[in-house]
Coordinates of C-alpha atoms and ligand atoms in Angstrom, one line a residue:
X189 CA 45.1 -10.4 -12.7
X190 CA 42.6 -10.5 -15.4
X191 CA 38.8 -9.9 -14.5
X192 CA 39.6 -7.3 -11.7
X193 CA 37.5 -4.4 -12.2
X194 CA 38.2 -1.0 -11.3
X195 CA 37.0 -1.0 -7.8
X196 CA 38.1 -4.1 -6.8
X197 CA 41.4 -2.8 -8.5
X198 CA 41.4 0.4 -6.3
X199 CA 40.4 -1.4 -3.5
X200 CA 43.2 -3.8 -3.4
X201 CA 45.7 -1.0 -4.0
X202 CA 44.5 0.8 -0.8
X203 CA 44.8 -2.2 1.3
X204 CA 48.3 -2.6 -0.1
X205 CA 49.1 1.3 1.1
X206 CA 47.3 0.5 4.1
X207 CA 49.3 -2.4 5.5
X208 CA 46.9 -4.9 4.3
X209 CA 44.4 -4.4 6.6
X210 CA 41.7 -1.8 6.8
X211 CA 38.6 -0.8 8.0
X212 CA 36.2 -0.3 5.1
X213 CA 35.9 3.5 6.0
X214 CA 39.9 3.7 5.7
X215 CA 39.8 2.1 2.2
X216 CA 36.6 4.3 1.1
X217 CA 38.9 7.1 1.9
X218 CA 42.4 6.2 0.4
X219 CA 40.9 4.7 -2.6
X220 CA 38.7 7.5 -3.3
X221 CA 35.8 5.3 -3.2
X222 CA 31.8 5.4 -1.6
X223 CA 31.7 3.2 1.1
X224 CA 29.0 1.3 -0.7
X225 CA 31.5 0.7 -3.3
X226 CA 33.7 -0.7 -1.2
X227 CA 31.6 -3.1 0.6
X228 CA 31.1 -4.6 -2.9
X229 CA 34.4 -5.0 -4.3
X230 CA 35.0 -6.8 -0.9
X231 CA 32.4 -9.5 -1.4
X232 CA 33.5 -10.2 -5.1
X233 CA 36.9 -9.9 -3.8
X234 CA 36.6 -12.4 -0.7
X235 CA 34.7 -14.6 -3.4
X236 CA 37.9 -15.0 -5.2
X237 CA 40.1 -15.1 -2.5
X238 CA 41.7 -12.0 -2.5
X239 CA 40.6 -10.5 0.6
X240 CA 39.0 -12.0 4.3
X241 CA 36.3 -9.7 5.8
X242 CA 36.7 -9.4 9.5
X243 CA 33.4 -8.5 11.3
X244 CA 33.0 -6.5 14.7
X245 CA 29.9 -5.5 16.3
X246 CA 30.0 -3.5 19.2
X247 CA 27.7 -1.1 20.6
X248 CA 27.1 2.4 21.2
X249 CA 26.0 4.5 24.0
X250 CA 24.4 8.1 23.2
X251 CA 22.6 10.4 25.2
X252 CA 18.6 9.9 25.1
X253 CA 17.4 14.2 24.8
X254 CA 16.6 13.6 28.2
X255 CA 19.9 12.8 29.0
X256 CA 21.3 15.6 27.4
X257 CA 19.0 17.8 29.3
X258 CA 20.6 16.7 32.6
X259 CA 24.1 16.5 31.4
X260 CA 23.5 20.6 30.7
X261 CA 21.3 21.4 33.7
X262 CA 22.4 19.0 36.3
X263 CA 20.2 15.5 37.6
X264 CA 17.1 16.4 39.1
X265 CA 18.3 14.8 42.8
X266 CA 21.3 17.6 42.2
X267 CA 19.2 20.4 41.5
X268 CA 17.2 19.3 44.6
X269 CA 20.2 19.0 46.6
X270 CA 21.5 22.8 45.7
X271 CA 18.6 24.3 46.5
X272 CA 18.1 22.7 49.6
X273 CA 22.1 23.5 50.5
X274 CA 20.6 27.5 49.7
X275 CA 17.5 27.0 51.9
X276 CA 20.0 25.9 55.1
X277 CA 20.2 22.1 54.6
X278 CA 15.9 22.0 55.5
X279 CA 12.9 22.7 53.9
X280 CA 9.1 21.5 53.2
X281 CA 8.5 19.6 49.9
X282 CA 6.8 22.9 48.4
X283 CA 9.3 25.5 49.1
X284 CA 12.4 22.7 48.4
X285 CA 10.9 22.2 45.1
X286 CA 9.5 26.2 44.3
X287 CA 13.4 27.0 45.2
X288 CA 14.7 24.0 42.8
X289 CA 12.5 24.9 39.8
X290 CA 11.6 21.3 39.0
X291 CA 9.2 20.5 37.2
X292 CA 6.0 18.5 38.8
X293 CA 6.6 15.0 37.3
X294 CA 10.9 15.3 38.1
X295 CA 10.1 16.1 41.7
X296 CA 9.2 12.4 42.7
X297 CA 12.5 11.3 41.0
X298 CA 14.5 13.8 42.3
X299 CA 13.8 12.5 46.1
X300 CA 13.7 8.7 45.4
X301 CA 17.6 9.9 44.1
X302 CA 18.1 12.3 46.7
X303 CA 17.3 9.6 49.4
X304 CA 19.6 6.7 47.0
X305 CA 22.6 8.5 47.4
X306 CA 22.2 9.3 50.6
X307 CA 22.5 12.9 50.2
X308 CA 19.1 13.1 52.3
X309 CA 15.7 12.0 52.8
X310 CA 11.9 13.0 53.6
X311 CA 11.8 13.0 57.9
X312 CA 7.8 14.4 58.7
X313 CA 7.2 15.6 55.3
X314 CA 10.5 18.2 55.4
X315 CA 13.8 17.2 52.9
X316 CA 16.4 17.3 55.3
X317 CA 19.4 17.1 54.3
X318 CA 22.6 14.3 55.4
X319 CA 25.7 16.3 53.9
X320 CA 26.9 20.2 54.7
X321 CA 28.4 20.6 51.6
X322 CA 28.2 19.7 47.6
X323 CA 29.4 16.1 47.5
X324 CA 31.6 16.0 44.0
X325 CA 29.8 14.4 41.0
X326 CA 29.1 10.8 41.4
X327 CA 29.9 8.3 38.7
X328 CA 26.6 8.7 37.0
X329 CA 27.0 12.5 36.3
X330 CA 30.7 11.9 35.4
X331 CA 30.1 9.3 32.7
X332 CA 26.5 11.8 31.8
X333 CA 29.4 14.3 30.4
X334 CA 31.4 12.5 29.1
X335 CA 29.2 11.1 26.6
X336 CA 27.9 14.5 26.2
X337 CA 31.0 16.2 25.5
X338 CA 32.1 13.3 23.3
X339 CA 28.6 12.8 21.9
X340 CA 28.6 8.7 21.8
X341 CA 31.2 6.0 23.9
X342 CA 31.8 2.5 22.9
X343 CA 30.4 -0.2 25.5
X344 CA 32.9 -2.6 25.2
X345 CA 35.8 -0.2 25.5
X346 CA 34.0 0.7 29.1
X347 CA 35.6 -0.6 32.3
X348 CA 33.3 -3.2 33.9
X349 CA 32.5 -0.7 36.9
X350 CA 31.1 2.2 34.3
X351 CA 29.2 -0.5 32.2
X352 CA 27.2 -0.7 35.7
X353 CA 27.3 2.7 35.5
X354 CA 25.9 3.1 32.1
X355 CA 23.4 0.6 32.7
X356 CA 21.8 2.7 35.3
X357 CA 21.4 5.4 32.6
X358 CA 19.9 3.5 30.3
X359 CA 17.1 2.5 33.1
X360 CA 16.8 6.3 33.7
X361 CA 16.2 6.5 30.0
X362 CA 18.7 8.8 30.0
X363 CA 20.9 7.0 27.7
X364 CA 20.5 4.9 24.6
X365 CA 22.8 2.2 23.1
X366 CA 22.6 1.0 19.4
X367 CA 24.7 -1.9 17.7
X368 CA 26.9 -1.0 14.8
X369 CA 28.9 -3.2 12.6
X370 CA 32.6 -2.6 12.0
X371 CA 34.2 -4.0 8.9
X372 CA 37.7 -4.9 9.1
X373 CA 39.3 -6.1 5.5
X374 CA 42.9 -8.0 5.1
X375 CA 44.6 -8.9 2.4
X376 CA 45.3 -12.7 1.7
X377 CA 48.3 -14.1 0.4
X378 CA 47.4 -14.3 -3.3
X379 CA 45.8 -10.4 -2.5
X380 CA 49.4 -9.8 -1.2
X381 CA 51.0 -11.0 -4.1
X382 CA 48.7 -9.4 -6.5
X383 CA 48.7 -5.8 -5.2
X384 CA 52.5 -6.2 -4.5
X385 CA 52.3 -6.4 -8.2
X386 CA 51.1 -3.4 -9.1
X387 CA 47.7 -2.9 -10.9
X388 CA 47.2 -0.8 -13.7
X389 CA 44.4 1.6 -12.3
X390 CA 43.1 2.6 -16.2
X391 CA 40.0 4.9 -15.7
X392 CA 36.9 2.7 -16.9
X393 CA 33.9 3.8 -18.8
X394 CA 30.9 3.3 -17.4
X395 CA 29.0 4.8 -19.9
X396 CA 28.7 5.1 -23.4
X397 CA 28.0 8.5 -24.4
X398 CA 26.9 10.1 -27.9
X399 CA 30.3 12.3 -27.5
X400 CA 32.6 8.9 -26.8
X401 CA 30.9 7.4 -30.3
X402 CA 31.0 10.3 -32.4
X403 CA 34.7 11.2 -31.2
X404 CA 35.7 7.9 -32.1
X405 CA 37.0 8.1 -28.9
X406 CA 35.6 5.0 -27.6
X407 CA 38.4 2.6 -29.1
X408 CA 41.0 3.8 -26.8
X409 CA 39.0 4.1 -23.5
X410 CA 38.4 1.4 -21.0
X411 CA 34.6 0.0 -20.8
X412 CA 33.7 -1.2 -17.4
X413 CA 32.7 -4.9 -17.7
X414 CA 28.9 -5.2 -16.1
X415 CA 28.0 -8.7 -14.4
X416 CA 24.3 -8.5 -15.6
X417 CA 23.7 -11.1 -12.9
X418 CA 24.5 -9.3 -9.4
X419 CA 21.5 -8.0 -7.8
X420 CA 20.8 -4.4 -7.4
X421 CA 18.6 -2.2 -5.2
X422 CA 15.3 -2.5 -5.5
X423 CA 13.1 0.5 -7.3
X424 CA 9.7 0.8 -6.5
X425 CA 8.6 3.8 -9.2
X426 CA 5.1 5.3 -8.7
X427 CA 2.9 3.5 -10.5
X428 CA -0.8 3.4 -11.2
X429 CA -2.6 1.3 -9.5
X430 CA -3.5 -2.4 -10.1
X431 CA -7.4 -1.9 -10.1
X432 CA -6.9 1.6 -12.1
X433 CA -4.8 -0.5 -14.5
X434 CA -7.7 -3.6 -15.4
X435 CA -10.2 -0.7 -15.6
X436 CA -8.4 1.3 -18.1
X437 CA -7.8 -2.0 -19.9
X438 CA -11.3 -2.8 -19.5
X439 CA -12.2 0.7 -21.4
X440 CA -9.4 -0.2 -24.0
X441 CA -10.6 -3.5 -25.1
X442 CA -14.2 -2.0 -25.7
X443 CA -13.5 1.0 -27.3
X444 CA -11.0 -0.9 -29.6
X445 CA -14.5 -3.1 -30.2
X446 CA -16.1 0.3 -31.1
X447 CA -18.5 0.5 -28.0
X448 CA -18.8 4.1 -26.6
X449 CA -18.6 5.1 -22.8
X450 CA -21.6 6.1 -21.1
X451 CA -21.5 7.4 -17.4
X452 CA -24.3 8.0 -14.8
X453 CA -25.0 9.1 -11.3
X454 CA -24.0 6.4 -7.8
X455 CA -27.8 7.9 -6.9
X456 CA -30.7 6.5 -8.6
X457 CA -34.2 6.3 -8.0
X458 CA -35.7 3.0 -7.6
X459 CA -37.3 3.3 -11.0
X460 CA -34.3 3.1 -13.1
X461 CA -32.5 0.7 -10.9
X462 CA -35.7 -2.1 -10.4
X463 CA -38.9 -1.1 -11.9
X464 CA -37.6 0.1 -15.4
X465 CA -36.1 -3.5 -15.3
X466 CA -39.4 -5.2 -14.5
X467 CA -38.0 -6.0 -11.2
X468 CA -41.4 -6.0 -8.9
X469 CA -41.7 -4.4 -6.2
X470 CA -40.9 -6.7 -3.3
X471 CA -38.5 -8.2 -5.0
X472 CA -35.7 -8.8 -2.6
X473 CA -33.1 -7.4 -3.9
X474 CA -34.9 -4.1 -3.2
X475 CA -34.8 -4.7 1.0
X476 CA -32.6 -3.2 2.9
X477 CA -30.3 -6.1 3.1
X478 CA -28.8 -5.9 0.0
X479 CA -29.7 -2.1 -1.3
X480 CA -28.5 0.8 0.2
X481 CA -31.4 3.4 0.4
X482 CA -30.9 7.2 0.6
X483 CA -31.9 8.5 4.5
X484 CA -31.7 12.2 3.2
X485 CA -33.1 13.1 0.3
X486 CA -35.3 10.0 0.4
X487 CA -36.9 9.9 -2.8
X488 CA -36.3 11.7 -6.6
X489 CA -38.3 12.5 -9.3
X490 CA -39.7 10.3 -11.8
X491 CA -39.5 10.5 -15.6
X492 CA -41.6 11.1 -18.4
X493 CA -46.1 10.5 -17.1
X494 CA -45.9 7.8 -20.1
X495 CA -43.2 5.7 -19.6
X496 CA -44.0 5.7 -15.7
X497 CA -47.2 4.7 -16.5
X498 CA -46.2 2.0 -19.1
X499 CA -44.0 0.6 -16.9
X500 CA -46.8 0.6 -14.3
X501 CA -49.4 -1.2 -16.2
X502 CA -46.6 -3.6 -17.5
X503 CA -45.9 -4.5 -13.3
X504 CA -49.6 -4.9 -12.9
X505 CA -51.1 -6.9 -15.6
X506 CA -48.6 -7.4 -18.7
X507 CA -49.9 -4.2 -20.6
X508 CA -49.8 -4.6 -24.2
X509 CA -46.8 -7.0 -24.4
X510 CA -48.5 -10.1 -24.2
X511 CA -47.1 -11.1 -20.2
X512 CA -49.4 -11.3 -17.2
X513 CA -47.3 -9.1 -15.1
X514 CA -46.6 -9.3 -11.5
X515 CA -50.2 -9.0 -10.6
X516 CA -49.9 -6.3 -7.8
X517 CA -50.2 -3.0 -7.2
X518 CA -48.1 -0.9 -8.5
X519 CA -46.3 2.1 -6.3
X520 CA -44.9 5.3 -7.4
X521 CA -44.1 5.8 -3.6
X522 CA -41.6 3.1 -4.0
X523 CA -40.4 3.9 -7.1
X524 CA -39.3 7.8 -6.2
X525 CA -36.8 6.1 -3.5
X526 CA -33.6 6.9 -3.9
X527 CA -31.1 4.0 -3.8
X528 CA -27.2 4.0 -4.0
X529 CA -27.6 2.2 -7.7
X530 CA -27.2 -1.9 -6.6
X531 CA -26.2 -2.5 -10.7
X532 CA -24.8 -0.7 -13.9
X533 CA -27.5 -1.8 -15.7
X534 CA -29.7 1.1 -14.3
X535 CA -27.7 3.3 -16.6
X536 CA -27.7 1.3 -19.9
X537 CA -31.9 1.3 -19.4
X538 CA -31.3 5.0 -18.8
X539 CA -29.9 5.2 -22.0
X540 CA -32.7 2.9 -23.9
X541 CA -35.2 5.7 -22.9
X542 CA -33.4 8.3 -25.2
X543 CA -31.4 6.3 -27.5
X544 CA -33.9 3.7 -28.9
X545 CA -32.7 3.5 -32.5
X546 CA -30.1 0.4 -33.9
X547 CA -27.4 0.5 -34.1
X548 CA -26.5 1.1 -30.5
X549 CA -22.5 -0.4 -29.0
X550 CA -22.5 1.5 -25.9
X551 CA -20.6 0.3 -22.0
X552 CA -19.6 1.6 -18.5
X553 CA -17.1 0.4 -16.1
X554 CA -18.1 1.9 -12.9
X555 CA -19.0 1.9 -9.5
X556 CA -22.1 0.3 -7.9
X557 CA -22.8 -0.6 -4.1
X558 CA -24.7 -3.5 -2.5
X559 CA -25.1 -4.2 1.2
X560 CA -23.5 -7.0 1.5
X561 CA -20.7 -8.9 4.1
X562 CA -17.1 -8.1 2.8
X563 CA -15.8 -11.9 2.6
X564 CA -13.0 -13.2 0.2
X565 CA -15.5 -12.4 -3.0
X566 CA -17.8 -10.3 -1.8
X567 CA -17.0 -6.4 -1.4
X568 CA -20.0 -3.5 -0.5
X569 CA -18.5 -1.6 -3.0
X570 CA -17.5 -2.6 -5.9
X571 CA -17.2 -2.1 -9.9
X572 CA -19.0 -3.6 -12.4
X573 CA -18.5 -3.9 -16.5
X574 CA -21.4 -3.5 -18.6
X575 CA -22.8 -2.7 -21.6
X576 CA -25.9 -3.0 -24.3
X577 CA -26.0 -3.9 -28.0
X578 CA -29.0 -3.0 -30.1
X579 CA -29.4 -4.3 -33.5
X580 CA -32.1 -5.3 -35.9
X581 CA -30.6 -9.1 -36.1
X582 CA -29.1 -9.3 -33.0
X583 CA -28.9 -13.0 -31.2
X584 CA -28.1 -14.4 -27.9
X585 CA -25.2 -15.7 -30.5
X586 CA -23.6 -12.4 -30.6
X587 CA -23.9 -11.6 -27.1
X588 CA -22.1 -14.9 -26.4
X589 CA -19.3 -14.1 -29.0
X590 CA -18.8 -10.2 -28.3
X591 CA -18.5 -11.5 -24.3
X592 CA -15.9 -14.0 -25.2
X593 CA -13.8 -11.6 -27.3
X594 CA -13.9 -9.0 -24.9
X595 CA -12.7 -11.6 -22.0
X596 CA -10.3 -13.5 -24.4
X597 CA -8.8 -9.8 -25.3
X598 CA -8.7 -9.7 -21.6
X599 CA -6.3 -12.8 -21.2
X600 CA -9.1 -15.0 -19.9
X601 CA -8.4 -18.3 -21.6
X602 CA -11.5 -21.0 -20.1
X603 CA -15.1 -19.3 -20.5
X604 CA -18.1 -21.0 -20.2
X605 CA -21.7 -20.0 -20.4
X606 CA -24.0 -21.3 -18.0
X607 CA -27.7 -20.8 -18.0
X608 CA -29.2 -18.3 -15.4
X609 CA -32.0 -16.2 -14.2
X610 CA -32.8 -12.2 -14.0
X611 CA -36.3 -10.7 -13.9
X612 CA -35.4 -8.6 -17.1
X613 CA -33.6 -10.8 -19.3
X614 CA -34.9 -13.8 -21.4
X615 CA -32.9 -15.9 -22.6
X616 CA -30.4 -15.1 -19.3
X617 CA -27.3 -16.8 -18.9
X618 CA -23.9 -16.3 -16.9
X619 CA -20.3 -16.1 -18.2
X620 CA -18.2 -18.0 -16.1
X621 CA -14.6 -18.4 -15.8
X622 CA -12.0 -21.1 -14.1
X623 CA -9.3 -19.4 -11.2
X624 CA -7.0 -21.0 -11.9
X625 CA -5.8 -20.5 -8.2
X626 CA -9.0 -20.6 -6.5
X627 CA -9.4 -24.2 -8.2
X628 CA -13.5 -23.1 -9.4
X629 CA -15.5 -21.4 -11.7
X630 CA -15.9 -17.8 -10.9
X631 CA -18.7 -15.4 -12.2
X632 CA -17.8 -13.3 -14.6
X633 CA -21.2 -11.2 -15.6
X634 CA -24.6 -11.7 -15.9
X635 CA -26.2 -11.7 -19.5
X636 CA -29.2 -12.3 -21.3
X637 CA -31.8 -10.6 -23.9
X638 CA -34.2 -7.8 -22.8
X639 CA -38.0 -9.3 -22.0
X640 CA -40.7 -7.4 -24.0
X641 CA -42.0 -6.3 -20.5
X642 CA -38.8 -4.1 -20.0
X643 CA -38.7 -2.7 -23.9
X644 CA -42.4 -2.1 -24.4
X645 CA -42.7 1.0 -22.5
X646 CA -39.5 2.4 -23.5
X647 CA -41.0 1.9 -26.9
X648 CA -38.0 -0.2 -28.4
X649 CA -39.1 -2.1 -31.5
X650 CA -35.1 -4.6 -31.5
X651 CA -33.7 -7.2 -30.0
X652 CA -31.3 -5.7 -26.9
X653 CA -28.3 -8.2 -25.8
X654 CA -27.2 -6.6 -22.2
X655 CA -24.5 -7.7 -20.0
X656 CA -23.1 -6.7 -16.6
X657 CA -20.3 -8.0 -14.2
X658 CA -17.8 -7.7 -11.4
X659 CA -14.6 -6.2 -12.7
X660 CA -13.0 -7.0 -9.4
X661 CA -13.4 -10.9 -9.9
X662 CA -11.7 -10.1 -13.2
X663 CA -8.9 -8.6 -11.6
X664 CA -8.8 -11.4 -8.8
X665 CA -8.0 -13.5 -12.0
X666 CA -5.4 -11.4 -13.3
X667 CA -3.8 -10.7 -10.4
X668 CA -4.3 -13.9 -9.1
X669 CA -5.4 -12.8 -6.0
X670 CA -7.4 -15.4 -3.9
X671 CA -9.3 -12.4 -1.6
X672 CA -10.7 -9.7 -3.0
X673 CA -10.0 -7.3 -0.1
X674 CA -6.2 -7.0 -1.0
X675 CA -7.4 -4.8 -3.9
X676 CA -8.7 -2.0 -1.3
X677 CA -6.2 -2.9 1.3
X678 CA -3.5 -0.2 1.2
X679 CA -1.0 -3.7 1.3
X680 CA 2.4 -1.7 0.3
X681 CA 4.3 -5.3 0.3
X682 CA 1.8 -6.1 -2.6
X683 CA 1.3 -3.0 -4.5
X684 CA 5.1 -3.0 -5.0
X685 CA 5.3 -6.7 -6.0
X686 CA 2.6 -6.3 -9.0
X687 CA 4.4 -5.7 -11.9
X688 CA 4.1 -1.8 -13.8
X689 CA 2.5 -3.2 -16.9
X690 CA 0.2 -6.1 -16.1
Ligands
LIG154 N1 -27.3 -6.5 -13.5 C1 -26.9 -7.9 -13.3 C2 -26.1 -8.0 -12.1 O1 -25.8 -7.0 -11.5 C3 -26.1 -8.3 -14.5 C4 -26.9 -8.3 -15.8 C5 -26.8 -7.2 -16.6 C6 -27.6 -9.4 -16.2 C7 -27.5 -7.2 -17.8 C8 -28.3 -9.4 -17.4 C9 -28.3 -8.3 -18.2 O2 -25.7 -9.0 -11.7

């Protein structure tokens, strides 16, 4: 018959040898085949009509290593028994059980059986004994060996006495029983006619190697016909993971939009995180409810006299930029504290200190922390994309553009600015994107222009587009994920589901 392949070939020549009907493991064997191998051709071959499967289950009785225990040393009400036969049929509990070498937990069991199978029983605290001699194994210890010499018995092939038998084991724990499935395969009329036949059993191919083309070789041998459509296994390679994946892509898309990396401590004080951003000093972001503060050390040095000072007059009063200020005063108390930093943007000021001439292209993707409930959207930990242009003719133009490249690049198709506030940026706005899944527009980053207030004191004469955002909502999009727990949740199911290259 045309379309046989080789194993279904082989397979249907053993069943002819073996009568024309097999177990699977009898077919594995004569046809020189894996088992595995077998069990396919069998489906393809009862698909065609060739063969029926015949299905057993029964189960199987093994010895628990408790079990085997006993079936060496004898039951515990046996060992009892003996050494009450050497102590003259009497005893107390203590001297029975010193002279039986139970151990504690076995002896309880040991008289329950004792006193069961009416060998004896506990009369004013003495084991006396009811027989004079060793009574002959019972069932129980009979059936005990006999699985142990023969290591596993099937149920069904048990009379209906010893399945009562066995089931008393398995109470004791001393004996387990596990279903197995026995494969039975027979030839149908059409298989009987085929392998009657004869097949040719030609040696296939299975793969092409540079020896076969080179040789030439390869127009006289068999190739193996692959149905491209039957499902194999599963793989699940090592891969990197999901998160680590957007955040290398993250880094991709902005160096390829020539922006350099800059890095910078989880600790901060207070002054780079808030007050070198003109955030004032009871702002609330800064209260314990949404910043983590440092309990040991508590606070950290300040920079430069100058700038701390600038900053501080800038708080209080405006300073030379033109702005009122806050209007309170200022603290370097509060500013020394040290604070697990709350934003990125603590580093890209950072940076403005010591890098103040255009043309600056720098970001970070990295962690920052905020004290917040973990809900759907909302993790305590968390990373965030940002970065800083600085450029003589920068516009709020530019930032909008360079943000909608770098999500576009990202596979983010609907962006929309929306307008928004922070204490350091003016104009400010929000990128925003639709989840698709979610059904809503998410937050993508914060944006906006630095105020004069924040790039007075660091003595920076250009305009300053910033931006910062939640890479995790970005890879809620891409993954579309609809919590953003799942990304920190160890979920194996899920990790293997997302694709190797995203
Ligand atoms: N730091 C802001 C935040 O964490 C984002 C932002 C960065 C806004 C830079 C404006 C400018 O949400």
């Amino acid at each position: 018959m045309a379309g046989l392949r080789l194993h279904e070939k082989k397979t249907l020549m053993a069943l002819r040898i073996l009568n024309g009907k097999a177990s699977v493991e009898d077919i594995a064997e004569k046809g020189g085949l894996a088992h595995a191998a077998v069990m396919r051709a069998a489906l393809t071959l009862s698909e065609k009509g060739l063969v029926k499967i015949h299905e057993k289950r029964w189960s199987v009785a093994s010895l628990s290593s408790e079990g085997e225990y006993y079936a060496q040393y004898g039951l515990p009400e046996r060992r009892l028994l003996r050494a009450l036969l050497r102590l003259g049929g009497e005893a107390s509990v203590d001297e029975a059980v010193r002279e039986s070498d139970l151990e504690a937990e076995m002896v309880p069991i040991a008289l329950g059986w004792l006193k069961k199978k009416n060998w004896g029983a506990l009369r004013d605290e003495r084991c006396t004994l009811n027989v004079e001699v060793e009574p002959p194994p019972g069932e129980d210890e009979k059936l005990l060996a006999n699985i142990f010499e023969k290591r596993s018995v099937k149920v069904e092939e048990l009379s209906e006495g010893l399945k009562q038998v066995l089931e008393t084991l398995r109470k004791r724990n001393l004996v387990e029983i596990e279903e197995k499935v026995y494969r039975e395969l027979e030839l149908t009329e059409e298989g009987w006619r085929i392998a009657k036949k004869g097949l040719e059993i030609a040696e296939e191919v299975t793969q092409l190697t540079p020896e076969l083309i080179v040789s030439g070789r390869w127009r006289n041998v068999k190739l193996t016909r692959f149905d491209v459509t039957t499902p194999g296994p599963s793989v699940y390679p090592g891969k990197t993971h999901p998160l680590q994946q957007i955040i290398q892509r993250a880094r991709e898309i902005f160096l390829e939009m020539g922006f350099t990396e800059i890095r910078g401590p989880l600790v901060e004080t207070a002054f780079w995180n808030f007050d070198a951003l003109f955030q004032p000093q009871d702002h609330p972001a800064r209260e314990m409810m949404d910043t983590f503060y440092l309990a040991n050390p508590q606070t950290g040095r300040l920079p430069l006299k100058r700038l701390v000072n600038a900053v501080a007059k800038t708080h209080e009063d405006g300073w030379i930029t033109g702005s009122k200020g806050w209007g309170y005063r200022w603290s370097p108390e509060e500013a020394k504290k040290l604070v697990l930093r709350t934003h990125t943007t603590a580093e890209t000021i950072k940076y403005l200190a010591t890098h103040k001439k255009p043309p600056i292209k720098v970001f970070s993707v990295d962690r920052v922390y905020r004290n917040e409930q973990v809900t759907y959207k909302h993790l305590a930990e968390f990373h965030q994309i940002e970065g800083i242009i600085v450029d003589k003719k920068a516009t709020f133009r530019d930032l909008m553009g360079t943000l909608k490249t770098f999500y576009t690049k990202f596979g983010i198709e609907k962006i929309e600015f929306w307008p928004s506030y922070f204490p350091y940026t003016e104009p400010s706005a929000q990128a925003v994107a639709y989840h698709p899944k979610l059904e809503r527009w998410i937050e993508l980053c914060g944006m906006g222009m630095f105020r004069p207030e924040v790039l007075a004191p660091l003595g920076i004469k250009y305009p300053v587009l910033a931006w910062g955002g939640g890479l995790e909502r970005l890879a809620m999009i891409e993954l579309g994920l609809d919590d953003i727990r799942m990304l920190y949740g160890n979920n194996v199911g899920w990790l293997r589901r997302t694709p190797l290259c995203l």
